[in-house]
Amino acid sequence: MVSFGELLCQYTQELAQRWYERWRREGPASPELTEAALKDHLPVQLRTIGQALRVAPASRQSPRELWRQHERLDPEQRVIDEVLIEEVVREYGFLVEEVRAWLQERGEQVSFDDYSYFYLAIFELTAESIRRYSKFRAEQVARERSEYVAGIAHQLRTPVSALHLGVEQLGRTRGEPEARVVERLRRTVGRLGRLVDGILRLERFKPEELPLHPETLAPAQLIEHIVADYAHDAHAKGLRLEVSAHPAVRMRADRDLLVDALGNLIQNAIKYTARGFVRVTLEEQADGVRFRVEDSGPGISPERQRELFRPVHPGMPGGVGLGLSIAFRAALAQGGALSLESEPGRGSTFLLSLPWSVPAREEPPAAPPEPQPGA
């Protein structure tokens, strides 16, 4: 009679394939994962258990010790692939069930001690995967938060520096300050305030929870006001700042969120365009309006474009920058969308689509306080 350990070592690939087919049938939470990514370390893990079972029970390695070697499992990759920990646990549950069914179908007789060892080994494998998954995720969150804070500091640096220079210039002015200096300070303070408000909204709410306070707007007028705030930056680089929007168009939208989105798109276009133009166009469509923010900048590669519109997490490595995060969430919150058309060397066009009328939404109720011990 072939031992359980020999069976696991001999039929490793068959068992891995059987497990994979079960995982597919059950409706996976991450269906986009490839077969290779899913199986990854499973054959090694089955073979590791099988080799341990070949040894006499009294001399076997502890099931927990099997997973001390890093190469025998890699839950960190599951975090990178954005697989939930619940899915990882479910994967190993399927493995136990499929091995048991496979043994029954073959009529294999397995001793209680051998099967108990196998079961404990899978239990310890799951537990160690959870520990390492949680540790890696915590470290990843810490890195993301650090990068996110650094991104905020970088975004704030420019308006704060401009504000500092403006105040110094104002201090050197005798008599009444020049109107252009006061106007520049006004624009800088306004930009700084909008950035801080956008960051606070990004931190406090998910897009589907953002409070919405729509009002009737003339988007052409709104575009003009936003463009005026960034005209100095564009002119300093010699860029043409062009606007095409019919003044009679009206829509209902949240003014602050719309300014968040358009302001960040226009600012990014100016920031990354060395020469040529930045053009803002308002287009009327059957189901809403579309704002086009087009530039003659360097363009964005297809690889980078895929990263730009991954699900947004603050500070996510390789993900969108802070300004685009704010714009993306402002669009989603109002039932709209943000997309991109770009080719390397041929500029970029960001397309912000919004419905004609955005419905109002109140701030979600605060969570009830945690009960105090002994209360």
Short mmCIF file of N, CA and C in Angstrom, two decimals, residues 39-102:
data_model
loop_
_atom_site.label_atom_id
_atom_site.label_comp_id
_atom_site.label_asym_id
_atom_site.label_seq_id
_atom_site.Cartn_x
_atom_site.Cartn_y
_atom_site.Cartn_z
N LYS A 39 -1.63 28.97 -8.25
CA LYS A 39 -0.97 27.74 -7.82
C LYS A 39 0.36 28.03 -7.14
N ASP A 40 1.03 29.06 -7.57
CA ASP A 40 2.37 29.47 -7.12
C ASP A 40 3.06 28.44 -6.23
N HIS A 41 2.87 28.50 -4.90
CA HIS A 41 3.63 27.66 -3.99
C HIS A 41 2.88 26.39 -3.58
N LEU A 42 1.67 26.18 -4.10
CA LEU A 42 0.89 25.02 -3.65
C LEU A 42 1.59 23.68 -3.90
N PRO A 43 2.16 23.42 -5.08
CA PRO A 43 2.88 22.15 -5.26
C PRO A 43 4.02 21.96 -4.26
N VAL A 44 4.76 23.02 -3.99
CA VAL A 44 5.86 22.94 -3.02
C VAL A 44 5.31 22.61 -1.64
N GLN A 45 4.18 23.21 -1.29
CA GLN A 45 3.59 22.98 0.03
C GLN A 45 3.09 21.55 0.18
N LEU A 46 2.43 21.03 -0.84
CA LEU A 46 1.96 19.64 -0.79
C LEU A 46 3.13 18.66 -0.71
N ARG A 47 4.17 18.96 -1.48
CA ARG A 47 5.35 18.09 -1.47
C ARG A 47 6.07 18.16 -0.12
N THR A 48 6.08 19.32 0.48
CA THR A 48 6.71 19.47 1.80
C THR A 48 5.99 18.61 2.84
N ILE A 49 4.65 18.62 2.81
CA ILE A 49 3.89 17.79 3.74
C ILE A 49 4.12 16.31 3.43
N GLY A 50 4.10 15.98 2.15
CA GLY A 50 4.32 14.58 1.77
C GLY A 50 5.67 14.06 2.22
N GLN A 51 6.72 14.85 2.06
CA GLN A 51 8.05 14.42 2.48
C GLN A 51 8.12 14.24 3.99
N ALA A 52 7.42 15.12 4.74
CA ALA A 52 7.39 14.97 6.20
C ALA A 52 6.67 13.69 6.60
N LEU A 53 5.62 13.33 5.85
CA LEU A 53 4.85 12.13 6.17
C LEU A 53 5.61 10.84 5.85
N ARG A 54 6.63 10.93 5.05
CA ARG A 54 7.44 9.75 4.74
C ARG A 54 8.25 9.29 5.94
N VAL A 55 8.49 10.21 6.87
CA VAL A 55 9.30 9.92 8.05
C VAL A 55 8.42 9.26 9.11
N ALA A 56 9.00 8.43 9.93
CA ALA A 56 8.26 7.78 11.01
C ALA A 56 7.64 8.83 11.92
N PRO A 57 6.41 8.58 12.43
CA PRO A 57 5.70 9.59 13.22
C PRO A 57 6.53 10.18 14.36
N ALA A 58 7.32 9.35 15.04
CA ALA A 58 8.09 9.86 16.18
C ALA A 58 9.18 10.82 15.76
N SER A 59 9.61 10.76 14.48
CA SER A 59 10.72 11.60 14.01
C SER A 59 10.27 12.76 13.13
N ARG A 60 9.00 12.92 12.95
CA ARG A 60 8.51 13.95 12.03
C ARG A 60 8.72 15.36 12.60
N GLN A 61 8.95 16.27 11.67
CA GLN A 61 9.07 17.68 12.03
C GLN A 61 7.69 18.20 12.46
N SER A 62 7.68 19.10 13.41
CA SER A 62 6.42 19.71 13.84
C SER A 62 5.73 20.38 12.66
N PRO A 63 4.39 20.24 12.53
CA PRO A 63 3.69 20.89 11.40
C PRO A 63 3.97 22.39 11.31
N ARG A 64 4.10 23.05 12.46
CA ARG A 64 4.37 24.50 12.43
C ARG A 64 5.75 24.78 11.85
N GLU A 65 6.72 23.93 12.14
CA GLU A 65 8.09 24.17 11.68
C GLU A 65 8.22 24.02 10.16
N LEU A 66 7.26 23.34 9.54
CA LEU A 66 7.34 23.16 8.08
C LEU A 66 7.35 24.49 7.34
N TRP A 67 6.75 25.51 7.93
CA TRP A 67 6.52 26.77 7.20
C TRP A 67 7.45 27.90 7.64
N ARG A 68 8.50 27.55 8.36
CA ARG A 68 9.46 28.56 8.75
C ARG A 68 10.32 29.01 7.58
N GLN A 69 10.45 28.15 6.58
CA GLN A 69 11.26 28.50 5.41
C GLN A 69 10.44 29.41 4.50
N HIS A 70 11.04 30.54 4.14
CA HIS A 70 10.31 31.58 3.40
C HIS A 70 9.81 31.08 2.05
N GLU A 71 10.60 30.27 1.36
CA GLU A 71 10.23 29.91 -0.01
C GLU A 71 9.06 28.94 -0.09
N ARG A 72 8.61 28.42 1.05
CA ARG A 72 7.52 27.45 1.01
C ARG A 72 6.13 28.09 1.01
N LEU A 73 6.05 29.37 1.27
CA LEU A 73 4.78 30.08 1.13
C LEU A 73 5.10 31.54 0.91
N ASP A 74 4.17 32.24 0.24
CA ASP A 74 4.41 33.64 -0.11
C ASP A 74 3.11 34.42 -0.04
N PRO A 75 2.53 34.57 1.18
CA PRO A 75 1.28 35.33 1.28
C PRO A 75 1.46 36.80 0.94
N GLU A 76 2.71 37.28 0.98
CA GLU A 76 2.95 38.68 0.62
C GLU A 76 2.49 38.97 -0.80
N GLN A 77 2.64 38.00 -1.69
CA GLN A 77 2.20 38.19 -3.07
C GLN A 77 0.69 38.34 -3.14
N ARG A 78 -0.02 37.67 -2.21
CA ARG A 78 -1.48 37.81 -2.18
C ARG A 78 -1.86 39.26 -1.84
N VAL A 79 -1.09 39.90 -0.96
CA VAL A 79 -1.35 41.30 -0.64
C VAL A 79 -1.13 42.16 -1.88
N ILE A 80 -0.02 41.92 -2.58
CA ILE A 80 0.30 42.68 -3.79
C ILE A 80 -0.78 42.48 -4.85
N ASP A 81 -1.30 41.25 -4.95
CA ASP A 81 -2.37 40.95 -5.92
C ASP A 81 -3.73 41.41 -5.43
N GLU A 82 -3.78 42.03 -4.24
CA GLU A 82 -5.01 42.57 -3.65
C GLU A 82 -6.06 41.48 -3.41
N VAL A 83 -5.58 40.31 -2.96
CA VAL A 83 -6.46 39.21 -2.57
C VAL A 83 -6.76 39.37 -1.08
N LEU A 84 -8.03 39.33 -0.71
CA LEU A 84 -8.41 39.48 0.69
C LEU A 84 -7.93 38.29 1.51
N ILE A 85 -7.68 38.51 2.78
CA ILE A 85 -7.22 37.43 3.66
C ILE A 85 -8.27 36.33 3.76
N GLU A 86 -9.56 36.72 3.68
CA GLU A 86 -10.62 35.71 3.71
C GLU A 86 -10.50 34.73 2.54
N GLU A 87 -10.07 35.26 1.40
CA GLU A 87 -9.88 34.40 0.23
C GLU A 87 -8.71 33.45 0.43
N VAL A 88 -7.66 33.90 1.08
CA VAL A 88 -6.51 33.04 1.37
C VAL A 88 -6.94 31.88 2.25
N VAL A 89 -7.71 32.18 3.29
CA VAL A 89 -8.20 31.13 4.19
C VAL A 89 -9.08 30.15 3.42
N ARG A 90 -9.94 30.68 2.55
CA ARG A 90 -10.84 29.82 1.77
C ARG A 90 -10.05 28.90 0.84
N GLU A 91 -8.94 29.39 0.29
CA GLU A 91 -8.11 28.58 -0.60
C GLU A 91 -7.65 27.30 0.11
N TYR A 92 -7.16 27.45 1.35
CA TYR A 92 -6.66 26.27 2.05
C TYR A 92 -7.79 25.37 2.53
N GLY A 93 -8.96 25.96 2.79
CA GLY A 93 -10.12 25.13 3.11
C GLY A 93 -10.49 24.23 1.94
N PHE A 94 -10.46 24.79 0.72
CA PHE A 94 -10.73 24.00 -0.47
C PHE A 94 -9.71 22.88 -0.63
N LEU A 95 -8.46 23.16 -0.29
CA LEU A 95 -7.41 22.16 -0.45
C LEU A 95 -7.69 20.94 0.44
N VAL A 96 -8.05 21.16 1.70
CA VAL A 96 -8.37 20.05 2.61
C VAL A 96 -9.52 19.23 2.06
N GLU A 97 -10.57 19.90 1.59
CA GLU A 97 -11.74 19.20 1.08
C GLU A 97 -11.41 18.40 -0.18
N GLU A 98 -10.61 18.97 -1.06
CA GLU A 98 -10.30 18.28 -2.32
C GLU A 98 -9.38 17.09 -2.10
N VAL A 99 -8.43 17.20 -1.19
CA VAL A 99 -7.55 16.05 -0.90
C VAL A 99 -8.37 14.92 -0.30
N ARG A 100 -9.29 15.24 0.62
CA ARG A 100 -10.13 14.20 1.23
C ARG A 100 -10.99 13.52 0.16
N ALA A 101 -11.62 14.32 -0.71
CA ALA A 101 -12.46 13.73 -1.76
C ALA A 101 -11.63 12.89 -2.72
N TRP A 102 -10.45 13.33 -3.02
CA TRP A 102 -9.56 12.60 -3.94
C TRP A 102 -9.18 11.24 -3.35
#
